[in-house]
Tab-separated table of C-alpha atoms in Angstrom:
chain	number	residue	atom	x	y	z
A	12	UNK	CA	-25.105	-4.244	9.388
A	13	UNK	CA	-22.488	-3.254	6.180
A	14	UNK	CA	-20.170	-2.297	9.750
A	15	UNK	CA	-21.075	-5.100	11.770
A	16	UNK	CA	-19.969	-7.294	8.518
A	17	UNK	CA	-16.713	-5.078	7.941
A	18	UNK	CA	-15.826	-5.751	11.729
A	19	UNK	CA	-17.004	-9.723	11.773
A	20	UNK	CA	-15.505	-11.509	8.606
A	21	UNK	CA	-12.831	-13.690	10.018
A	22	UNK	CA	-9.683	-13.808	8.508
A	23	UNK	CA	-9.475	-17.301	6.573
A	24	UNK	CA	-6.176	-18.568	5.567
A	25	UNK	CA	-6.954	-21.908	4.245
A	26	UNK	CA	-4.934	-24.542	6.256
A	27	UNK	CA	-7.161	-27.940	6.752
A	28	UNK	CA	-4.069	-29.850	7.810
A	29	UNK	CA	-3.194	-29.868	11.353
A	30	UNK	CA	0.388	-29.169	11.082
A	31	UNK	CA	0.738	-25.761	9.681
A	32	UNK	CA	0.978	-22.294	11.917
A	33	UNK	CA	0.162	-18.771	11.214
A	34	UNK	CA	1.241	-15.540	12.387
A	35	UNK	CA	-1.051	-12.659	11.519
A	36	UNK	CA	-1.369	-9.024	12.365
A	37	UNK	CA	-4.297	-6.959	11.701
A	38	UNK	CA	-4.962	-3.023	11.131
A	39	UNK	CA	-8.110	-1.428	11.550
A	40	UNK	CA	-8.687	2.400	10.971
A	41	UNK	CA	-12.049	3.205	11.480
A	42	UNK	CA	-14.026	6.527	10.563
A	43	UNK	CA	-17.170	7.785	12.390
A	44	UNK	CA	-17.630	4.618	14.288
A	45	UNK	CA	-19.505	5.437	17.795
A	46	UNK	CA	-17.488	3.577	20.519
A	47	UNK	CA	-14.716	2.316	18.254
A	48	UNK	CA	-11.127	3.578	18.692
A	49	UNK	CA	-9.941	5.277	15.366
A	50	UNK	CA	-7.366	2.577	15.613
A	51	UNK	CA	-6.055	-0.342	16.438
A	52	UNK	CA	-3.640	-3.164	15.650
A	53	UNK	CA	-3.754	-7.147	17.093
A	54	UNK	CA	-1.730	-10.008	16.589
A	55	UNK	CA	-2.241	-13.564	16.338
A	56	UNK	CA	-0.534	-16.484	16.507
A	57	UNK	CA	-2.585	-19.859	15.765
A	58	UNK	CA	-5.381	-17.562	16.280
A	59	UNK	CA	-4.964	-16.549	19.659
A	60	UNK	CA	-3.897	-13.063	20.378
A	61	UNK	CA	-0.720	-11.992	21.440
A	62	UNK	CA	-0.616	-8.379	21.347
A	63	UNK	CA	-3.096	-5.407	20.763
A	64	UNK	CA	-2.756	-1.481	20.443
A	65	UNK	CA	-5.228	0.957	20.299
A	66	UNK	CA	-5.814	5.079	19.769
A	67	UNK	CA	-7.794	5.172	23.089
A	68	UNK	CA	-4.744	3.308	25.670
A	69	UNK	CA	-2.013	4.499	22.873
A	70	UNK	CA	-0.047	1.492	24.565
A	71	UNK	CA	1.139	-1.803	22.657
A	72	UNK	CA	0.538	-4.570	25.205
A	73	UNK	CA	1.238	-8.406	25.133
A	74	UNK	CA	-1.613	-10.603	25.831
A	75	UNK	CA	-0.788	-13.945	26.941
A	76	UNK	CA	2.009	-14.010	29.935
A	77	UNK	CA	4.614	-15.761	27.749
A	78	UNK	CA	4.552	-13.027	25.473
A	79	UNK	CA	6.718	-11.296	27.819
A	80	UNK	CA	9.855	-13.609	26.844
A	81	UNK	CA	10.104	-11.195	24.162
A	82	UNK	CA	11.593	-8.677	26.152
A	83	UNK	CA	14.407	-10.987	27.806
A	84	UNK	CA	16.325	-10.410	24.795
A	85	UNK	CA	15.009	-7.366	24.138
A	86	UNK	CA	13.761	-4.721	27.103
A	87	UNK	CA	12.519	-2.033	24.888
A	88	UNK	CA	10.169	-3.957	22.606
A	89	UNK	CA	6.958	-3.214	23.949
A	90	UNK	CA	7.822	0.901	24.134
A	91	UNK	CA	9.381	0.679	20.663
A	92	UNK	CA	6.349	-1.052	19.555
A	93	UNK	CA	4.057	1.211	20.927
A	94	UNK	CA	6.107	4.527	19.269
A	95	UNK	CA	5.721	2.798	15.844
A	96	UNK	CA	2.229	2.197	16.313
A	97	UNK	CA	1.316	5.689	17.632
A	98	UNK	CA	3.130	7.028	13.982
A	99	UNK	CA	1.149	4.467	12.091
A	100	UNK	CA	-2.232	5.387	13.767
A	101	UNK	CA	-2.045	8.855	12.081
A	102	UNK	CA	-1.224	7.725	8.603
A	103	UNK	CA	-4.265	5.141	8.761
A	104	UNK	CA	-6.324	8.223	9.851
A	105	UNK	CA	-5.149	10.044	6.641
A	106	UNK	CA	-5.037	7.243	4.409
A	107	UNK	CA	-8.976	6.066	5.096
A	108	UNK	CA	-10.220	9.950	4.143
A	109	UNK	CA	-7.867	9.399	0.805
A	110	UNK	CA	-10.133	5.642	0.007
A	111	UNK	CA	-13.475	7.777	0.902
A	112	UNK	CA	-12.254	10.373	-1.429
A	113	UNK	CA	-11.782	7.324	-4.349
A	114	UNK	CA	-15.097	6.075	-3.739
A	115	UNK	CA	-16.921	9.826	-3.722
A	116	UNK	CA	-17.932	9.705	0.044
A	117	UNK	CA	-17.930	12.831	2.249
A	118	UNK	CA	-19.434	11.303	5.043
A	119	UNK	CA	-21.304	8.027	7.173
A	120	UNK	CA	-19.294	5.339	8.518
A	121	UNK	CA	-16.043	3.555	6.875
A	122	UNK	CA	-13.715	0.560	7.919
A	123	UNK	CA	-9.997	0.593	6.472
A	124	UNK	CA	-8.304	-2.169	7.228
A	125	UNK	CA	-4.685	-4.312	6.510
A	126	UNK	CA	-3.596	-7.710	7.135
A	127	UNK	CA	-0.398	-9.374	6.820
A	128	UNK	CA	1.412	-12.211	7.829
A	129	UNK	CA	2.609	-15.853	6.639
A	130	UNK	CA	1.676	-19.375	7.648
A	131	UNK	CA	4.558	-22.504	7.931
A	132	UNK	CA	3.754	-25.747	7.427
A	133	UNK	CA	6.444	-27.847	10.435
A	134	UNK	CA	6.367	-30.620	8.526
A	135	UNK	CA	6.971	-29.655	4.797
A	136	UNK	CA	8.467	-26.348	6.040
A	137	UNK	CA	6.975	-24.412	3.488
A	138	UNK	CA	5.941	-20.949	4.127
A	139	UNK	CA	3.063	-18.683	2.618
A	140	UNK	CA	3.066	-15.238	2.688
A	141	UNK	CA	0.100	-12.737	2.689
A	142	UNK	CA	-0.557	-9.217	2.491
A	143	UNK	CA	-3.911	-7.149	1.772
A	144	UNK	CA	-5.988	-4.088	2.298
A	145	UNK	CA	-10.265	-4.005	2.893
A	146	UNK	CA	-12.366	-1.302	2.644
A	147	UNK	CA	-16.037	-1.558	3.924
A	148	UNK	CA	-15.769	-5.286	4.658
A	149	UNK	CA	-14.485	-6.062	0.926
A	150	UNK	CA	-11.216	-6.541	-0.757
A	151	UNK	CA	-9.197	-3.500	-1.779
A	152	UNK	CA	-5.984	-4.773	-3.284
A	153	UNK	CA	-3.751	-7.775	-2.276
A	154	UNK	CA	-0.271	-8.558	-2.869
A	155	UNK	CA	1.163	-11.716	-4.996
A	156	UNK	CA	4.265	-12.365	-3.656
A	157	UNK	CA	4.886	-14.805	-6.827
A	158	UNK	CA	5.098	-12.043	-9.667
A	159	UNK	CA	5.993	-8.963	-6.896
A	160	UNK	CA	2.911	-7.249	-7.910
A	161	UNK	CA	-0.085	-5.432	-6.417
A	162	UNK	CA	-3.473	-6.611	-7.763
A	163	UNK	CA	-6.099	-4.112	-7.226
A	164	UNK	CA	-9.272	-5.846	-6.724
A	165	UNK	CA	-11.835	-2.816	-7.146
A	166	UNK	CA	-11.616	-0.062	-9.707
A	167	UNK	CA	-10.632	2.729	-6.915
A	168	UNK	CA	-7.006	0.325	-6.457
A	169	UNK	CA	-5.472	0.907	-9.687
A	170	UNK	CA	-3.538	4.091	-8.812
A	171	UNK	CA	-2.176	2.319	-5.373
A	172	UNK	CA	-1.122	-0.367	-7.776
A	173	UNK	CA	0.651	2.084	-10.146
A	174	UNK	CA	2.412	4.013	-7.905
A	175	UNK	CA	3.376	0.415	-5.614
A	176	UNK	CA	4.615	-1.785	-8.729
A	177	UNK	CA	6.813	0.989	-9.129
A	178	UNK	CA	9.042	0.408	-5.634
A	179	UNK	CA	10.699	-2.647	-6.383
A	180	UNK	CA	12.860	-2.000	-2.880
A	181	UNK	CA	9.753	-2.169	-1.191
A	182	UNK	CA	8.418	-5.685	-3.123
A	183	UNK	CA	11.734	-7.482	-2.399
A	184	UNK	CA	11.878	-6.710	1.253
A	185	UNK	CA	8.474	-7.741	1.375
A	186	UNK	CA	8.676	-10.907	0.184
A	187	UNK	CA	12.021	-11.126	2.125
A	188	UNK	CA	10.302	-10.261	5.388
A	189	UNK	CA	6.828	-11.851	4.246
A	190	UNK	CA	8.455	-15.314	3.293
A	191	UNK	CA	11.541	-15.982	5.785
A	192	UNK	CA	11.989	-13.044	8.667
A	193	UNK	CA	8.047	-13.627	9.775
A	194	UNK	CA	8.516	-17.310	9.536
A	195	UNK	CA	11.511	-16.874	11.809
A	196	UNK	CA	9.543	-14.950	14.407
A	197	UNK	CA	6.499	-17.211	14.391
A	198	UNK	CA	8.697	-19.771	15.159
A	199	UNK	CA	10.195	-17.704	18.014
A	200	UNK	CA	6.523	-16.815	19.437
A	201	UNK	CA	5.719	-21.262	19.422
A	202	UNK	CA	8.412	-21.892	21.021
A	203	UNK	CA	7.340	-18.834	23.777
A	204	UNK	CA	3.533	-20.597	23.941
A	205	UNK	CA	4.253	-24.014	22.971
A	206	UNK	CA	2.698	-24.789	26.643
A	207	UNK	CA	-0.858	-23.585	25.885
A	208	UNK	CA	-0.246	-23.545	21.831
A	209	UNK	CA	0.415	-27.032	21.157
A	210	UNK	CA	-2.188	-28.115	23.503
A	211	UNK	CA	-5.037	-30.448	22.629
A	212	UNK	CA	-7.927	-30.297	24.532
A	213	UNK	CA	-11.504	-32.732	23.651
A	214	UNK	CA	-14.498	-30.640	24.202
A	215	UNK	CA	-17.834	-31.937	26.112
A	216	UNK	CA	-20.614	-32.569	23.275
A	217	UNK	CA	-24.462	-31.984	24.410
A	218	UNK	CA	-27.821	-32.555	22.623
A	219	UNK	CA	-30.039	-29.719	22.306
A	220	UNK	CA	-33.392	-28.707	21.193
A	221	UNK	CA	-35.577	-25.801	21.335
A	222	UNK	CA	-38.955	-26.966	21.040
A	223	UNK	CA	-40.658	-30.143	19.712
A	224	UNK	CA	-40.591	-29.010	16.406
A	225	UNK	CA	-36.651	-27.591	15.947
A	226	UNK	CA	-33.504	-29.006	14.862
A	227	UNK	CA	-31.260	-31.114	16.976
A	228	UNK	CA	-28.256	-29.646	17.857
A	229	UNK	CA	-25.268	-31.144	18.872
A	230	UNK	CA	-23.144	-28.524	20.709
A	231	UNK	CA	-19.031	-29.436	21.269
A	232	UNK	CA	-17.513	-26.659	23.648
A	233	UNK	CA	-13.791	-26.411	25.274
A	234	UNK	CA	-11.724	-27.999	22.644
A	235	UNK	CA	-8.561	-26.850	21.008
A	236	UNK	CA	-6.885	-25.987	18.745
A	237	UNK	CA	-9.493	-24.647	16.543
A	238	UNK	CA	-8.403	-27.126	13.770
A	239	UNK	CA	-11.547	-29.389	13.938
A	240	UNK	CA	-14.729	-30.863	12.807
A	241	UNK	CA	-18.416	-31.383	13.665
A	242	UNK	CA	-20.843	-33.805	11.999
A	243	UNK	CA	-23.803	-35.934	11.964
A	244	UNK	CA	-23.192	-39.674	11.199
A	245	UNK	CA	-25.953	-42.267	10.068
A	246	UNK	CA	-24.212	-45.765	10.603
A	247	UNK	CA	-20.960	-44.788	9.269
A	248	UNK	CA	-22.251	-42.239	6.541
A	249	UNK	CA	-22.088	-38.830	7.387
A	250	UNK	CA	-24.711	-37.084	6.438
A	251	UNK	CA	-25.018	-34.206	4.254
A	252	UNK	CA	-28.568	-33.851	3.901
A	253	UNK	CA	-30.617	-32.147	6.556
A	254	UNK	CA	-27.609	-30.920	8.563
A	255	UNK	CA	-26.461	-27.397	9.100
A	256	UNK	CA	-23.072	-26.663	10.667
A	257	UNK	CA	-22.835	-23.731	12.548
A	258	UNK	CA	-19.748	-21.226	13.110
A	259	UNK	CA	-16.445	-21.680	15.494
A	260	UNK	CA	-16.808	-19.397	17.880
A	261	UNK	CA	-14.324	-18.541	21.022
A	262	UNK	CA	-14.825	-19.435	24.895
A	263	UNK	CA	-13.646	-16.687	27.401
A	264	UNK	CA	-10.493	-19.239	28.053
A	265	UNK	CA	-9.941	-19.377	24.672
A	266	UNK	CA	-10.804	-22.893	23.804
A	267	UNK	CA	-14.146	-23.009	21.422
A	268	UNK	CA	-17.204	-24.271	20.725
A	269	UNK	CA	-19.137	-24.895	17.489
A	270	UNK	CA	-22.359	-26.775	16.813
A	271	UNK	CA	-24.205	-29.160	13.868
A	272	UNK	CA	-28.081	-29.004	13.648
A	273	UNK	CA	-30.022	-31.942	12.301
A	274	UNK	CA	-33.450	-31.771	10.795
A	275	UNK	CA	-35.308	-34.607	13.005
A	276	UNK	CA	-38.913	-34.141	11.069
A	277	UNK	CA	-38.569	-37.341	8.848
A	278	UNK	CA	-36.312	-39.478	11.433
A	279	UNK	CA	-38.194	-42.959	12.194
A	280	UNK	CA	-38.110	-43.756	16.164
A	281	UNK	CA	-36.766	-47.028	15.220
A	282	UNK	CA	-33.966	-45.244	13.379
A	283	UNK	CA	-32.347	-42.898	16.235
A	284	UNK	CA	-29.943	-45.057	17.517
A	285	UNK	CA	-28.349	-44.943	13.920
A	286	UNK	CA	-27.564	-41.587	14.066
A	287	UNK	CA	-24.434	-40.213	16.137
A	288	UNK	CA	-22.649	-36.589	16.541
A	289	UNK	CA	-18.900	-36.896	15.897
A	290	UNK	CA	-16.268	-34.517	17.117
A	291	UNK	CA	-12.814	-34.872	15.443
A	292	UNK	CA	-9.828	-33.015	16.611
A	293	UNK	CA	-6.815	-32.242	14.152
A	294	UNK	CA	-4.379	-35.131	14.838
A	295	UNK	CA	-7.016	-37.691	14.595
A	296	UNK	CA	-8.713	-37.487	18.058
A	297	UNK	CA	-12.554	-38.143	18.188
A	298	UNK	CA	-15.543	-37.726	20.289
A	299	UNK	CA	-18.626	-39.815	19.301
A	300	UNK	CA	-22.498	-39.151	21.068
A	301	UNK	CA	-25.341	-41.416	19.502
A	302	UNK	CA	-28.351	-39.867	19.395
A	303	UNK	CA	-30.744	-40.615	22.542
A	304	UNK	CA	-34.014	-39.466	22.980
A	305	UNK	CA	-32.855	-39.584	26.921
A	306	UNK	CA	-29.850	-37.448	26.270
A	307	UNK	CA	-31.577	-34.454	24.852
A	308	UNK	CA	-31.531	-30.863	26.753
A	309	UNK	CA	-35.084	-28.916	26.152
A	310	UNK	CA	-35.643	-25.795	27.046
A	311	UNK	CA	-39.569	-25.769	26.701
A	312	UNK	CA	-40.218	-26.553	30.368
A	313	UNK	CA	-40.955	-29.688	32.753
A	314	UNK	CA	-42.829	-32.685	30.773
A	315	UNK	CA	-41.539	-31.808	27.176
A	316	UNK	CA	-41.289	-35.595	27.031
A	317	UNK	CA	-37.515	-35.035	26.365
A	318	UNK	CA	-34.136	-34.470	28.642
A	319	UNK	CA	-33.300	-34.130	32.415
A	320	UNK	CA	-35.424	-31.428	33.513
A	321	UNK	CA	-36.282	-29.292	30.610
A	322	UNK	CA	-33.695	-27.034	30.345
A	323	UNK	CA	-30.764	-26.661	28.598
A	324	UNK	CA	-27.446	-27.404	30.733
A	325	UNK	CA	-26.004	-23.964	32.567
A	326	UNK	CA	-22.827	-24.506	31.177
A	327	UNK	CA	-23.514	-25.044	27.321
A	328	UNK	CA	-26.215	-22.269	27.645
A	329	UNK	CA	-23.647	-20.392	29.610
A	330	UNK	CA	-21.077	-20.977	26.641
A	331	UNK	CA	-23.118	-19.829	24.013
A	332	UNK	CA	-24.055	-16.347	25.876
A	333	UNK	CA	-20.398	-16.210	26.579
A	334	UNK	CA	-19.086	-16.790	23.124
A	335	UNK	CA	-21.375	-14.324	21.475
A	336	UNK	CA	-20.422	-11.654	23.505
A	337	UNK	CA	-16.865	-12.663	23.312
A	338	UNK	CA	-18.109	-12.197	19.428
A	339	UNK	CA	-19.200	-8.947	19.690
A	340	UNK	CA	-16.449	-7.952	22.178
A	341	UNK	CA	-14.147	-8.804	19.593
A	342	UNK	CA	-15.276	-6.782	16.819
A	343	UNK	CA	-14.891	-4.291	19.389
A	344	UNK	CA	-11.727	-4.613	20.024
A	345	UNK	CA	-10.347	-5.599	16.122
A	346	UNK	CA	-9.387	-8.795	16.936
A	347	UNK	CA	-12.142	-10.429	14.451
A	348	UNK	CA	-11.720	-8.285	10.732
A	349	UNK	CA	-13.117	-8.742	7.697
A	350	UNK	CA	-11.849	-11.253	4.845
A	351	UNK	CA	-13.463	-12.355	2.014
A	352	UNK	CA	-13.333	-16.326	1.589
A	353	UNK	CA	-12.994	-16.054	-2.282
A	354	UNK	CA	-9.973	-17.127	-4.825
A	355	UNK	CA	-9.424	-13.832	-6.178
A	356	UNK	CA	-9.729	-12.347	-2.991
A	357	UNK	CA	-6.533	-13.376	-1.480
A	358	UNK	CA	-2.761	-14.055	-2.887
A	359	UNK	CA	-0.253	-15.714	-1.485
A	360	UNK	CA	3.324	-17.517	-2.293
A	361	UNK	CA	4.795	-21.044	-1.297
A	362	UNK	CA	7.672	-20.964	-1.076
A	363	UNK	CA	10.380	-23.014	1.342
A	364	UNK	CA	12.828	-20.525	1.774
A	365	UNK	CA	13.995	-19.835	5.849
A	366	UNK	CA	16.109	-17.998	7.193
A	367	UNK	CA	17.949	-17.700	10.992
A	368	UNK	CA	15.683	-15.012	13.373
A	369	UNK	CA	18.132	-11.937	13.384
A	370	UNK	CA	17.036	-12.060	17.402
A	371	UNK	CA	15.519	-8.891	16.821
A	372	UNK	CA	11.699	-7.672	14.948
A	373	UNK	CA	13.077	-6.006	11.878
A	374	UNK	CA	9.725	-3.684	12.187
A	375	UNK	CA	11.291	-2.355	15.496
A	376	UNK	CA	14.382	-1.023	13.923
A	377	UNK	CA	13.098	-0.204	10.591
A	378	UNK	CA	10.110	1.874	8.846
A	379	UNK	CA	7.685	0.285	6.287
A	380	UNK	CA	7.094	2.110	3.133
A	381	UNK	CA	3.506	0.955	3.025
A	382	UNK	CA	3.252	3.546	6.605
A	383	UNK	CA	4.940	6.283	4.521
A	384	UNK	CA	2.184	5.715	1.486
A	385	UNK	CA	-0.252	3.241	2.064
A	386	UNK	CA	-3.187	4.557	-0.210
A	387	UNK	CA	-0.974	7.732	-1.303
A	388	UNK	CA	1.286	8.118	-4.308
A	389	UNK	CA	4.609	6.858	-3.165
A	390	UNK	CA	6.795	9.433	-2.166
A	391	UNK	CA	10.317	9.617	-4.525
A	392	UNK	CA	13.306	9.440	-2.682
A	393	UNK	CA	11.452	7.947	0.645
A	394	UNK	CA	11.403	4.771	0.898
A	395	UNK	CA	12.214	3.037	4.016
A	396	UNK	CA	11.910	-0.968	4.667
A	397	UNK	CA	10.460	-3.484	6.893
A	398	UNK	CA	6.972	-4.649	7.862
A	399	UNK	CA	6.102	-4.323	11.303
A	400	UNK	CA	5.348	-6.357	14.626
């Protein structure tokens, strides 16, 4: 379970409005994991991935079609990428036994992982940065971008911090890359999907139900982006009470679904058709199903007195299998990694400071000092610069 929950948290960079973007690249190095490659590395844009390496193909590959545009400009991105990655995947291997050491463990099975990135906001243009390391599904230390300092968020942190406060090279081209060169390149990477990215799709919203005696759940599937909402209305109230929301979770097309269960138990017949399940899309876009004792999907066979037939329809059921799966698969595959949804847990800086793309991923043509040391005492005299793609 302690991996499973390592694997599973999903990174959460607050953003409730609908106008702000995020590029994000994740690092997992994992140790003694059965069926898990010792590495790997994914990027996202808006969520979706774009790229993902691994120790078991050793190849950096793009993920959506468009992602090839990168190489018009530049033909030896993806090998380039791929060389950088295979050097990193070694010093994550070393760096996870140095964080076992720290915590006194010899042996069992560990999850080191980094994320970085920044988010823009189109309309207000301004940027946040972010930059952190987990261990075992919890925080490790995170950067604040404002001060140039690392925080170490457990005890076993404090020497990273030490040695890392120390490389103020390393801080300002971090905040330089962090704040206006990843900006630059997200921008680059919308403009590559802005077909499939700035898309908004309306999902198809179902009524479900168990047996007699469970929750009601309305079930939305096949919308995006993933910036909406689910609820349970009574007149124009929505309710609070007796409602439980459950996770967003992806489709195989990458569109997703999600789903709000209401309590039914106390619900007067002559009060249903009060009651409605709202969708709302970012951008003000709304679905709306009232609740109808005729509408409801059952799964507990013919004459459960609700529904078509009495079972649920293929295609939700079929979503749900899918999406759980897709779940699993991508723990599997690091796509979905762990971040903890608390304040002190994660630091980042506004800031509305852009720059022009140099046309090129700095991270292609120059090291990062947090590859030469991540965990390890910085070496003197070694410090090279740039975050990497």
């Amino acid at each position: 379970m302690q991996l499973f929950l390592a694997l599973c948290f999903l990174l959460g960079i607050p953003s409730g409005a609908p106008d702000i973007h995020s590029l994000k690249y994740f690092f997992t190095a994992a140790s003694n994991v059965p069926n898990f490659p010792e590495f790997v590395n994914v990027g996202l844009v808006d969520e979706v991935e774009i790229a993902h390496y691994d120790s078991n193909t050793r190849r950096k590959v793009p993920k959506q079609d468009w992602m090839n545009k990168v190489t018009d400009d530049d033909p030896e991105y993806w090998k380039r990428s791929t060389e950088r990655n295979m050097g990193r995947q070694q010093i994550f291997k070393a760096n996870i036994e140095i964080v076992k050491e720290r915590f006194n463990q010899t042996g069992g099975v560990h999850i080191l992982q980094l994320v970085y990135g920044c988010e823009w906001d189109d309309e207000t243009d301004e940027v946040n940065g972010f930059h952190q390391f987990g261990y075992d599904g919890e925080d490790f230390i995170s950067l604040d971008l404002k001060t140039q300092t690392w925080i170490p968020l457990v005890p076993q942190a404090v020497i990273s911090k030490e040695q890392w406060d120390k490389n103020k090279a390393w801080l300002d081209q971090q905040k330089h890359y962090l704040t206006q060169e990843c900006p630059e390149w997200l921008k680059k990477f919308l403009e590559f999907g802005r077909s499939s990215l700035m898309r908004k799709d309306l999902p198809s919203v179902s009524l479900l139900q168990k047996t007699p005696s469970s929750p009601l759940t309305c079930h939305a599937t096949g919308f995006y982006p993933d910036r909406a909402d689910l609820f349970w209305k009574k007149d124009e109230e929505e309710l609070h009470e007796d409602v439980v929301k459950g996770e967003m979770l992806p489709n195989h097309d990458g569109s997703f679904q999600m789903s709000v269960d209401l309590d039914l138990s106390g619900l007067k017949d002559e009060d249903w058709g009060r009651y409605s399940c709202v969708f709302h899309l970012a951008g003000g876009q709304e679905v709306s199903k009232r609740l109808d004792k005729r509408d409801i999907r059952t799964n507990w066979g013919n004459g459960g007195g609700r529904g078509t037939d009495g079972g649920f329809p293929t295609g939700a059921a079929a979503g749900g299998v899918v999406a759980a799966l897709l779940l699993l698969t991508g723990c599997i595959i690091g796509l979905i990694v762990w971040f903890k949804k608390r304040p002190q847990g994660f630091r980042a800086t506004n800031t509305s400071e852009t720059s022009s793309s140099s046309g090129e991923d700095p991270a292609m043509k120059k090291g990062s000092s947090e590859e030469q040391s991540m965990l390890k005492p910085l070496h003197e005299g070694r410090v090279q610069r740039g975050s990497s793609h």
